[in-house]
mmCIF file of C-alpha atoms in Angstrom:
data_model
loop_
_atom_site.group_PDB
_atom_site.id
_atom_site.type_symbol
_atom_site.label_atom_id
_atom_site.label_comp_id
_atom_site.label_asym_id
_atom_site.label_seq_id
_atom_site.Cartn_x
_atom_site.Cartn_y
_atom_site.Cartn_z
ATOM 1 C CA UNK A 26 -1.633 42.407 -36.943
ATOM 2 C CA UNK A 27 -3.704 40.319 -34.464
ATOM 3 C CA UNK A 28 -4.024 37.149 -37.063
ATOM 4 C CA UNK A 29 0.012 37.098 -37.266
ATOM 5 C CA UNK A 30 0.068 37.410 -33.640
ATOM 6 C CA UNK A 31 -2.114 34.748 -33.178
ATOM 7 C CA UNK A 32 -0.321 32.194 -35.261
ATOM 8 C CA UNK A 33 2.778 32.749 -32.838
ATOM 9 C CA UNK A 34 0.601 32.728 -29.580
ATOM 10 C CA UNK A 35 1.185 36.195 -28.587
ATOM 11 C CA UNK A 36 -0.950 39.625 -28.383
ATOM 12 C CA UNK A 37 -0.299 42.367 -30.720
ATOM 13 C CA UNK A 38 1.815 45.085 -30.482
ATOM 14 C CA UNK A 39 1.939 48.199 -32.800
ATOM 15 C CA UNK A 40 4.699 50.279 -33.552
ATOM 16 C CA UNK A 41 3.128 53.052 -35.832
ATOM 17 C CA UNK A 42 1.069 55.912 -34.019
ATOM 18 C CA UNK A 43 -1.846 55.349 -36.228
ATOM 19 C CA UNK A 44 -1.457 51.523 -35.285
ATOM 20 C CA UNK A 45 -1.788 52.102 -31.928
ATOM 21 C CA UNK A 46 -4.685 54.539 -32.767
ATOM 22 C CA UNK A 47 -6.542 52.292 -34.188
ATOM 23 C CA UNK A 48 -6.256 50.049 -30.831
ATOM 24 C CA UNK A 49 -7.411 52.559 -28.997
ATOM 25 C CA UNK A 50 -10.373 53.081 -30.680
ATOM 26 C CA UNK A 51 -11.203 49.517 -30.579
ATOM 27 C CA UNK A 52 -10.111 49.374 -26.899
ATOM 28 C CA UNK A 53 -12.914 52.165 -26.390
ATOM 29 C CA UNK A 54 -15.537 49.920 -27.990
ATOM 30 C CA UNK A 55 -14.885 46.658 -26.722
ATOM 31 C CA UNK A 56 -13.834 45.117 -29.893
ATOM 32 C CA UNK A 57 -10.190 44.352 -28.313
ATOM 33 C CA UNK A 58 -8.861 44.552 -24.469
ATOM 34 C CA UNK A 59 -5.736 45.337 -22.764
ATOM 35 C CA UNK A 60 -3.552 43.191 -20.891
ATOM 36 C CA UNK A 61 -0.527 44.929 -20.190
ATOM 37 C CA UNK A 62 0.004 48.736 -21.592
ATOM 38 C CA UNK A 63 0.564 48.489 -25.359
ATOM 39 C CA UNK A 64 -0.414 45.224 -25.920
ATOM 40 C CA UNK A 65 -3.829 43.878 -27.745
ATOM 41 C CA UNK A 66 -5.948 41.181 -28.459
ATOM 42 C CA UNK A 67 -9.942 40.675 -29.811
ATOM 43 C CA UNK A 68 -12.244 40.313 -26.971
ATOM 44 C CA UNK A 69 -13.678 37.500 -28.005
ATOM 45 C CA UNK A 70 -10.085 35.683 -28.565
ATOM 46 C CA UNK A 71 -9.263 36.522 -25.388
ATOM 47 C CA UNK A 72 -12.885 34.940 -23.866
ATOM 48 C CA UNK A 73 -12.051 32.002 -25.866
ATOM 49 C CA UNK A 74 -8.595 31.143 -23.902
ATOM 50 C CA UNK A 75 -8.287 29.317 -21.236
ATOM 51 C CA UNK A 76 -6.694 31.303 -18.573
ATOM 52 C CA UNK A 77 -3.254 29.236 -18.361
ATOM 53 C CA UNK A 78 -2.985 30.548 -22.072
ATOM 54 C CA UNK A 79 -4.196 33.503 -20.929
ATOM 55 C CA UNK A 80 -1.043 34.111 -19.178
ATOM 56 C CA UNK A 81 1.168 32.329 -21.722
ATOM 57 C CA UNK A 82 0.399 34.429 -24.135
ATOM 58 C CA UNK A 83 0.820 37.523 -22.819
ATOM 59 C CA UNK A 84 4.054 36.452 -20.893
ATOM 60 C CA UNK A 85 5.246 35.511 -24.527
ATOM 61 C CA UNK A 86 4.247 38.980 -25.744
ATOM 62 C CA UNK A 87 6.482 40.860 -23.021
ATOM 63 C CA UNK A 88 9.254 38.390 -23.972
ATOM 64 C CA UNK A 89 9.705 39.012 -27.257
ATOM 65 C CA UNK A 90 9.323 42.817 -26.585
ATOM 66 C CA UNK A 91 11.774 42.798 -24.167
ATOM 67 C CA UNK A 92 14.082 39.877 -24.779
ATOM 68 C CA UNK A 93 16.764 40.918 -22.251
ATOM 69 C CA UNK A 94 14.120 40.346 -19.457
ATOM 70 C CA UNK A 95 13.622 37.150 -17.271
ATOM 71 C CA UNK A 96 10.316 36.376 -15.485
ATOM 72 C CA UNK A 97 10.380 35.306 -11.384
ATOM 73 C CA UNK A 98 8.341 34.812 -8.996
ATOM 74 C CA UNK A 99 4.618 34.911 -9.770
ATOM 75 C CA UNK A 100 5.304 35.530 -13.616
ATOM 76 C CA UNK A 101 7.642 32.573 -13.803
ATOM 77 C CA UNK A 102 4.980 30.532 -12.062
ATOM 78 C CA UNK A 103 2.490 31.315 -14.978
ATOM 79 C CA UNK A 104 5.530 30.391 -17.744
ATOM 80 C CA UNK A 105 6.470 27.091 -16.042
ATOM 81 C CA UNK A 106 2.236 26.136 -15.335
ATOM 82 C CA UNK A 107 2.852 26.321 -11.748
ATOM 83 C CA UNK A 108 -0.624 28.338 -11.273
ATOM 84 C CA UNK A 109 -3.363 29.337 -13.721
ATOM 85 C CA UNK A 110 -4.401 32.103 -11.301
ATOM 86 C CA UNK A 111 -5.095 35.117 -14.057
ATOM 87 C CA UNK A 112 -5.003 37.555 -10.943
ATOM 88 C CA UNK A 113 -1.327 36.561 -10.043
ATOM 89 C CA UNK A 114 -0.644 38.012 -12.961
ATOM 90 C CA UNK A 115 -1.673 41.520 -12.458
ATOM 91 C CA UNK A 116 2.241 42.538 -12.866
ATOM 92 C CA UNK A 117 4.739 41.014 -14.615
ATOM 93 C CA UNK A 118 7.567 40.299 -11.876
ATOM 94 C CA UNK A 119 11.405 40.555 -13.524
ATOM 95 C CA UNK A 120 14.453 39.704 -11.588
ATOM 96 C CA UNK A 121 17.094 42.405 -12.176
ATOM 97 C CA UNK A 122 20.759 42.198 -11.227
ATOM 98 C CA UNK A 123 21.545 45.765 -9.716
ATOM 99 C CA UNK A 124 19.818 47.639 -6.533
ATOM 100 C CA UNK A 125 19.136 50.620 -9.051
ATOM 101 C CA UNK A 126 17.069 48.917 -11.520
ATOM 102 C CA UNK A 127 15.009 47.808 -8.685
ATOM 103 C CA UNK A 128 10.958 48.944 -8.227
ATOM 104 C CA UNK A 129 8.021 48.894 -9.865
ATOM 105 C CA UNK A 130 7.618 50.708 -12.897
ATOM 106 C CA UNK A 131 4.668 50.356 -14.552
ATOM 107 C CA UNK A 132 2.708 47.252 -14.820
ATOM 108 C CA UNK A 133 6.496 46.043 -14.593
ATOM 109 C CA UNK A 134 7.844 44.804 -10.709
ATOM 110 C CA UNK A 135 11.633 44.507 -10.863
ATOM 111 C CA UNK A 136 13.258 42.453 -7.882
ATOM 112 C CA UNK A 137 16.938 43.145 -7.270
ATOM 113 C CA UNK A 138 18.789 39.219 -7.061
ATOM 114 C CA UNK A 139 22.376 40.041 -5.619
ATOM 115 C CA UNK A 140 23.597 36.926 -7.071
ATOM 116 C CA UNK A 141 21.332 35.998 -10.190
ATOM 117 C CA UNK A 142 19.215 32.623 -10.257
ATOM 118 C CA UNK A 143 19.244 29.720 -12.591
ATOM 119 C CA UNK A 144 17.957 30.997 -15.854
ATOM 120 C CA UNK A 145 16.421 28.814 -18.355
ATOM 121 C CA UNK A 146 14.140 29.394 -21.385
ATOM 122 C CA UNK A 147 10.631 28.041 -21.548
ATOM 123 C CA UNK A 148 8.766 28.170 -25.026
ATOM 124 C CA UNK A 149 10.322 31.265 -25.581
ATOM 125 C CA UNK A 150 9.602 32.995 -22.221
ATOM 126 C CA UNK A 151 13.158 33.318 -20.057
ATOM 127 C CA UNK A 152 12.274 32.508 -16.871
ATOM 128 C CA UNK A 153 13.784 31.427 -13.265
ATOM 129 C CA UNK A 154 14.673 27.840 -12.755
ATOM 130 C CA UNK A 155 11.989 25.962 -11.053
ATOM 131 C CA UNK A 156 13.465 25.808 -7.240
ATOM 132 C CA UNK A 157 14.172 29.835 -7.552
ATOM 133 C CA UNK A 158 10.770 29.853 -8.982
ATOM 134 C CA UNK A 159 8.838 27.970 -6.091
ATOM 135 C CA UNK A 160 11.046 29.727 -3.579
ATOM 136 C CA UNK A 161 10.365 33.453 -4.923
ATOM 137 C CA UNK A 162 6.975 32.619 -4.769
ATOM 138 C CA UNK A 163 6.932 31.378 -1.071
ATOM 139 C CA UNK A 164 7.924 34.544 -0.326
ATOM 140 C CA UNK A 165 6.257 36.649 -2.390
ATOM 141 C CA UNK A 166 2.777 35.640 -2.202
ATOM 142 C CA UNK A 167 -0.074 34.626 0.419
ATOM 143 C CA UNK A 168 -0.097 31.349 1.785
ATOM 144 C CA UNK A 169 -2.363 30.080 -0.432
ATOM 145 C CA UNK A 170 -1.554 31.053 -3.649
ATOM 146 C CA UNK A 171 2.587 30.002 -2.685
ATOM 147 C CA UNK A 172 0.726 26.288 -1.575
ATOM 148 C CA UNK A 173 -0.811 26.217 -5.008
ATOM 149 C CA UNK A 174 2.417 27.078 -6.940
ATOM 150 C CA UNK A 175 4.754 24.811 -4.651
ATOM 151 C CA UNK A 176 2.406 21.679 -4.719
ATOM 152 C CA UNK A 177 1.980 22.248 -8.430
ATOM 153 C CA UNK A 178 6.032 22.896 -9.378
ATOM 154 C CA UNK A 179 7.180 19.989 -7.239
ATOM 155 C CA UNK A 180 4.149 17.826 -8.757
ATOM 156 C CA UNK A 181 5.507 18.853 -12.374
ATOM 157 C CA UNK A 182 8.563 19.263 -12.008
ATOM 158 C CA UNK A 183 9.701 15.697 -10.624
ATOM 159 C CA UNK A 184 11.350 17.262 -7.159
ATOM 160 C CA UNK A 185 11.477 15.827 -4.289
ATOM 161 C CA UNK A 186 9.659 17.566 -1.448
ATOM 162 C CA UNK A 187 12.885 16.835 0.643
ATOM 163 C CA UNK A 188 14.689 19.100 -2.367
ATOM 164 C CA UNK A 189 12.424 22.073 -1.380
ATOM 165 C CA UNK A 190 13.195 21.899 1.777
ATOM 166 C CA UNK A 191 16.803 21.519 2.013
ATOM 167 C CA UNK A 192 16.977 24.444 -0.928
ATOM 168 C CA UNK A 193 14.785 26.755 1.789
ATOM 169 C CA UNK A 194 16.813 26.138 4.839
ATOM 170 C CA UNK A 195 19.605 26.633 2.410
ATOM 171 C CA UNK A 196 18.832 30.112 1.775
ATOM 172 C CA UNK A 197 19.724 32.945 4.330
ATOM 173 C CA UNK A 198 19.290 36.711 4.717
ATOM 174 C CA UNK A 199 16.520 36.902 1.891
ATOM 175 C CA UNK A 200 13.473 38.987 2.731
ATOM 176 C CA UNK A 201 10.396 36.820 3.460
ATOM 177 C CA UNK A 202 12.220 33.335 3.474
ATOM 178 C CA UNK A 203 10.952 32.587 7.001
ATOM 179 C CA UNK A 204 7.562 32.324 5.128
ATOM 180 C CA UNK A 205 9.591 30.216 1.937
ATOM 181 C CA UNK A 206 10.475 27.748 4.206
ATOM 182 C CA UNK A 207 7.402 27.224 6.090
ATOM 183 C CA UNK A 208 5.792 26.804 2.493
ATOM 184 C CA UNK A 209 8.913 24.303 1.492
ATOM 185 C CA UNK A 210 7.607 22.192 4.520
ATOM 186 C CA UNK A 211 3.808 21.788 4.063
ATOM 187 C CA UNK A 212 3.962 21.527 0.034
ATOM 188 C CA UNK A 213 2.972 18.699 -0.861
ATOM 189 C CA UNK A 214 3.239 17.060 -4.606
ATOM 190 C CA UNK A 215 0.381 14.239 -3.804
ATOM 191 C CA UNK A 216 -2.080 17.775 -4.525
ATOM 192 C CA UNK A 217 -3.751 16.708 -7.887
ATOM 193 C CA UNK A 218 -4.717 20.483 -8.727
ATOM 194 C CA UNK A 219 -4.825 23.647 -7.600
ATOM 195 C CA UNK A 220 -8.330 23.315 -5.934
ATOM 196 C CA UNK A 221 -6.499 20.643 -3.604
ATOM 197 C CA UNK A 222 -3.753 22.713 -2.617
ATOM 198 C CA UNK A 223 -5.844 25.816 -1.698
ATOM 199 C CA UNK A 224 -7.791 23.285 0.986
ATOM 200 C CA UNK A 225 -4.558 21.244 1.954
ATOM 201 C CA UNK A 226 -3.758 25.298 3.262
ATOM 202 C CA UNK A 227 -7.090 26.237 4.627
ATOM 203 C CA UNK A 228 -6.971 23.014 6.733
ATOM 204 C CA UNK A 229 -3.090 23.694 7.992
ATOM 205 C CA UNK A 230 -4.733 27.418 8.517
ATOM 206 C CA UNK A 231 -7.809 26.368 10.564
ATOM 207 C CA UNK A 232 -5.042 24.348 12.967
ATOM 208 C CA UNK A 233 -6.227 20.650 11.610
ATOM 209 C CA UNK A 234 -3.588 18.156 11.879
ATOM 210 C CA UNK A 235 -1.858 17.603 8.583
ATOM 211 C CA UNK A 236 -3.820 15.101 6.385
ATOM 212 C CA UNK A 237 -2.325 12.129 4.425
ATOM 213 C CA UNK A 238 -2.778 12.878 0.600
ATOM 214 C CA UNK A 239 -4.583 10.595 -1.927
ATOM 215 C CA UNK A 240 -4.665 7.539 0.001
ATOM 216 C CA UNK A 241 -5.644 4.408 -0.847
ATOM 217 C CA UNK A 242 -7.861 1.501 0.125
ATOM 218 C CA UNK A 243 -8.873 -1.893 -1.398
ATOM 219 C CA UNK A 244 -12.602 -1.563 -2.001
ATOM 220 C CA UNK A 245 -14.803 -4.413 -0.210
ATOM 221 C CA UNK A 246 -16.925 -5.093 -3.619
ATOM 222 C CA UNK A 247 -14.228 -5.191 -6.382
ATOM 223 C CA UNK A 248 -11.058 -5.374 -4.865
ATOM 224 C CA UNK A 249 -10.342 -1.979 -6.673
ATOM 225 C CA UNK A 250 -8.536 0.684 -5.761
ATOM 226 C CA UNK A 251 -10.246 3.876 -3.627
ATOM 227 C CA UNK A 252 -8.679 6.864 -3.806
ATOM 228 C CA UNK A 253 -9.363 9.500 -0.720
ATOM 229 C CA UNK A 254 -8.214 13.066 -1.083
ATOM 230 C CA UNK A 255 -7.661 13.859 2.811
ATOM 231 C CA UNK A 256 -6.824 11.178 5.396
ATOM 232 C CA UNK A 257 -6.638 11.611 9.295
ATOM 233 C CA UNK A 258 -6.085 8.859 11.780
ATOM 234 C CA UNK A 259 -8.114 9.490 15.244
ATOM 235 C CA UNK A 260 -6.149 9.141 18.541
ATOM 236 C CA UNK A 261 -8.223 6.058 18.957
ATOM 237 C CA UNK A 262 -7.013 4.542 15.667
ATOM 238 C CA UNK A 263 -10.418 5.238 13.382
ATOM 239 C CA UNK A 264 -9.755 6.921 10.112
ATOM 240 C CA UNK A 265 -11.910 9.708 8.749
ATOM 241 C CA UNK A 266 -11.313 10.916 5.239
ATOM 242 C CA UNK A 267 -11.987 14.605 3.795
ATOM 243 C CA UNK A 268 -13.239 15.087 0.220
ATOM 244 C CA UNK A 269 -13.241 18.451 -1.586
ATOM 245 C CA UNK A 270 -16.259 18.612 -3.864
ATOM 246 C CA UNK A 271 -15.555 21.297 -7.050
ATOM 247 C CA UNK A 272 -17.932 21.896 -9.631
ATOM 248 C CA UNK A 273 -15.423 20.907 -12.389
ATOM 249 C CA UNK A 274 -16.240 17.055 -12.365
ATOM 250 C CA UNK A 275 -19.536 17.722 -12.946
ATOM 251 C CA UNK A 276 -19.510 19.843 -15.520
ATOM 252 C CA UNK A 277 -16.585 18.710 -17.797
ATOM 253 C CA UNK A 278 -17.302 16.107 -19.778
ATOM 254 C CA UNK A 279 -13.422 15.135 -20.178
ATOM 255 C CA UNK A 280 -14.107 14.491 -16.449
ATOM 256 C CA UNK A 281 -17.052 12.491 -16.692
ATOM 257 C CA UNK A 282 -15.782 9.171 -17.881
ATOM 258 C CA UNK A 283 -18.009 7.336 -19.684
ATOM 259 C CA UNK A 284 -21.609 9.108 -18.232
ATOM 260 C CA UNK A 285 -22.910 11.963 -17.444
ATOM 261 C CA UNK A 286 -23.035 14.531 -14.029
ATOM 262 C CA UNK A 287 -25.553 11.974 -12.672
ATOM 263 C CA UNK A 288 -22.968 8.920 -13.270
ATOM 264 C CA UNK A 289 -20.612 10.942 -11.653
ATOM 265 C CA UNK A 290 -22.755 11.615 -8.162
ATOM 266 C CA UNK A 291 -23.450 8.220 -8.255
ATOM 267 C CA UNK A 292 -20.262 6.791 -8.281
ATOM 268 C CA UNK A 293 -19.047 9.360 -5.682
ATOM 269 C CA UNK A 294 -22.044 7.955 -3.516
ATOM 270 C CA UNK A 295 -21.218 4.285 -4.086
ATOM 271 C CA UNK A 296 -17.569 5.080 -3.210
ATOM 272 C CA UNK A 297 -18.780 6.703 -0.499
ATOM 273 C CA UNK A 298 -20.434 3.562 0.673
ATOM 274 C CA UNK A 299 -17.418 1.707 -0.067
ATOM 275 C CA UNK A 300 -15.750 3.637 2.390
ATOM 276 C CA UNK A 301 -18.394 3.306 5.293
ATOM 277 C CA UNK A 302 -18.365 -0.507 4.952
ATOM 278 C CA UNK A 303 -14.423 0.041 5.735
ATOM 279 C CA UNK A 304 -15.476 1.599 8.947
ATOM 280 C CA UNK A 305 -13.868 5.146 7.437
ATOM 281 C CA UNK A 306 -15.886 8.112 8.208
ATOM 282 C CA UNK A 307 -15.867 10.887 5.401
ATOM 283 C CA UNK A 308 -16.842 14.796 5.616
ATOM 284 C CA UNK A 309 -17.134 16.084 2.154
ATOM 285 C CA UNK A 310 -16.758 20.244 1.927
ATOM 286 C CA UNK A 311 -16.753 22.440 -1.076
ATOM 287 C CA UNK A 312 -14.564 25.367 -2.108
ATOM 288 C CA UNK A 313 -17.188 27.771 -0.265
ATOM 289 C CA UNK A 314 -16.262 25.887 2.938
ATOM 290 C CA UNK A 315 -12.570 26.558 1.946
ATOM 291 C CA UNK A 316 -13.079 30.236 1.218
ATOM 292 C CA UNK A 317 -14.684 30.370 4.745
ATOM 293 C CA UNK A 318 -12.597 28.945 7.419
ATOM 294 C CA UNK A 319 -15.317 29.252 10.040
ATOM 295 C CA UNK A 320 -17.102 26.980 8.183
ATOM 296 C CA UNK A 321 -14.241 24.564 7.492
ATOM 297 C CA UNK A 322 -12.956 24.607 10.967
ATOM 298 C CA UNK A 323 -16.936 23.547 12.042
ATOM 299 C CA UNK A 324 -16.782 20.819 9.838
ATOM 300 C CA UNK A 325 -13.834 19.477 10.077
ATOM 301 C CA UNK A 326 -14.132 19.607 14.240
ATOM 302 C CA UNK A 327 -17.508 18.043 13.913
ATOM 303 C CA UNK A 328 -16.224 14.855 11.764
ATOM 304 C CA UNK A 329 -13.911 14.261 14.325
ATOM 305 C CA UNK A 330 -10.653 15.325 12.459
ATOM 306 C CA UNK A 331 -7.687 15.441 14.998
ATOM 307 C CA UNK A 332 -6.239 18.912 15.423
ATOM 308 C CA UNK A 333 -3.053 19.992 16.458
ATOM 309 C CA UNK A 334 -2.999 21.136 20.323
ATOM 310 C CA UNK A 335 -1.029 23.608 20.218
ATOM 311 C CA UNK A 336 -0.934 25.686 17.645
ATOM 312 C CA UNK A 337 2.594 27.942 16.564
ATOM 313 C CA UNK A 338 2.335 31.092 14.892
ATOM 314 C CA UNK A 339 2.319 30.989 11.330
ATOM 315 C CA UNK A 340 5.464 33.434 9.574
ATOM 316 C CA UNK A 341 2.359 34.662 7.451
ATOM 317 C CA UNK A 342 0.398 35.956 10.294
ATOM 318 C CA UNK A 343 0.046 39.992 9.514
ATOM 319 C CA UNK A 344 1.972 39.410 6.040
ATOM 320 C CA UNK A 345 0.370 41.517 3.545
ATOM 321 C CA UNK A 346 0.788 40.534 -0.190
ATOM 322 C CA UNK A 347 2.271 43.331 -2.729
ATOM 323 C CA UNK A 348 2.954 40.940 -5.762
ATOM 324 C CA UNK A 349 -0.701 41.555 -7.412
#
């Protein structure tokens, strides 16, 4: 049962009383987990995934077990590769057409749509159409994780940011859209990854001015082209540029280029230098920096970044997320 599964990217799900028996023992043991009630795969298989497959998977799974069903908000996300979060994914979200259906039942959260999205069908997953999508989950989630998906969908999807934002203020008497459309304004598609739009937040969060994303200068030595991930202009004219440091570069070797982690730190230092001779300032911070905004908000204040003097009240101030 788990080898046919496997050859159609799904978990397995057994029928028979002794099948599901037999799971359970195993479950017991540690020989296969659990993802959502009823549905199974080896431990080891599981390890062995990636987490965006992780989700794929067992979205695919619930699918085909319930074909009549169609993923939103957080769920959809994971279909379409808007986030690889495996924690987002705690429920699976469903978008039902009547009040009464409506809840959460189970591992299952059903959100009554009074007039039903855009459906389309993605690898054999039904899911909402990308805008509905983005939107659900700018309501929905924390800040964060609704930067991540939005920066992401409009970065894969082709959209416009302009689209996101005319589709938000578009949108009226929806719970949480207030919080959609502040998301629809800061998103940004110029976010490479994930790890880039969880800092592009924490710096609107700490009340920095909103940087420039992936900008690019001529370097002195080769004429090439620099790449910055976070760019601020100083009242007085004098750039600085932020750049998030993740572990991932120097640890994947698909990231490494020709060379190894030491290659990479040195060409990060030369470009570096690059910059300086350019007259740019840079502050480099990690994702612990991001996690902690007391420690973001110190660095970014003490590399001169420019930050907004007054700040307005964010819509997510007090929200409380319920989606995982």
């Amino acid at each position: 049962m788990l080898g046919q599964a496997y050859a159609r990217r799904r978990l397995a799900v057994p029928k028979r009383d002794k099948d599901r028996r037999a799971f359970q023992r195993r479950l017991k043991t540690g020989e296969v987990v659990m993802p959502y009630k009823g549905m199974y795969i080896a431990a080891a298989k599981w390890e062995s995934l990636p987490y965006a497959q992780r989700i794929t998977w067992a979205l695919r799974t619930v699918c085909h077990t319930h074909p009549g069903w169609v993923l939103c908000g957080p769920s959809a996300a994971g279909a379409l590769g808007f986030t690889t979060t495996i924690k987002l994914q705690r429920y699976v979200h469903i978008a039902v057409p009547k009040r009464s259906q409506a809840g959460r039942h189970g591992y299952v959260i059903a959100h009554f749509y009074k007039d039903m999205p855009a459906v389309k069908t993605v690898d054999g997953m039904r899911v909402t159409a990308e805008m509905d999508t983005m939107m659900d989950c700018g309501r929905m989630l924390d800040f964060e994780h609704a930067m991540v998906v939005c920066c992401t969908g409009l970065r894969l999807s082709g959209l416009p940011q302009h689209r996101l934002r005319e589709y938000a203020r578009g949108r009226k008497r929806i719970s949480g859209i207030p919080r959609a459309r502040y998301v629809a304004e800061h998103a940004d598609p110029a976010c490479e990854n994930g790890g880039e739009a969880t800092a592009l937040a924490a710096i609107l969060e700490v009340g920095a001015c909103r940087p420039r994303m992936q900008a690019t200068f001529v370097s002195p030595l080769s004429g090439g082209e620099i790449r910055a991930d976070f760019l601020w202009e100083r009242d007085d004219g004098s750039l600085v540029v932020g750049e998030l440091d993740g572990r991932q570069k120097y640890v994947d070797p698909s990231m490494m280029g020709q060379g190894d982690s030491i290659d990479v730190i040195l060409r990060e230092k030369d470009r570096e230098t690059q910059l300086n001779m350019l007259r740019v300032d840079v502050v480099r911070f990690q994702m612990e920096h991001v996690r902690d905004r007391g420690q973001l908000r110190q660095r970014l204040q003490a590399a001169g970044v420019p930050f907004e003097p007054v700040r307005r009240r964010s819509p997510f101030s007090g929200f409380r997320c319920k989606a995982y």
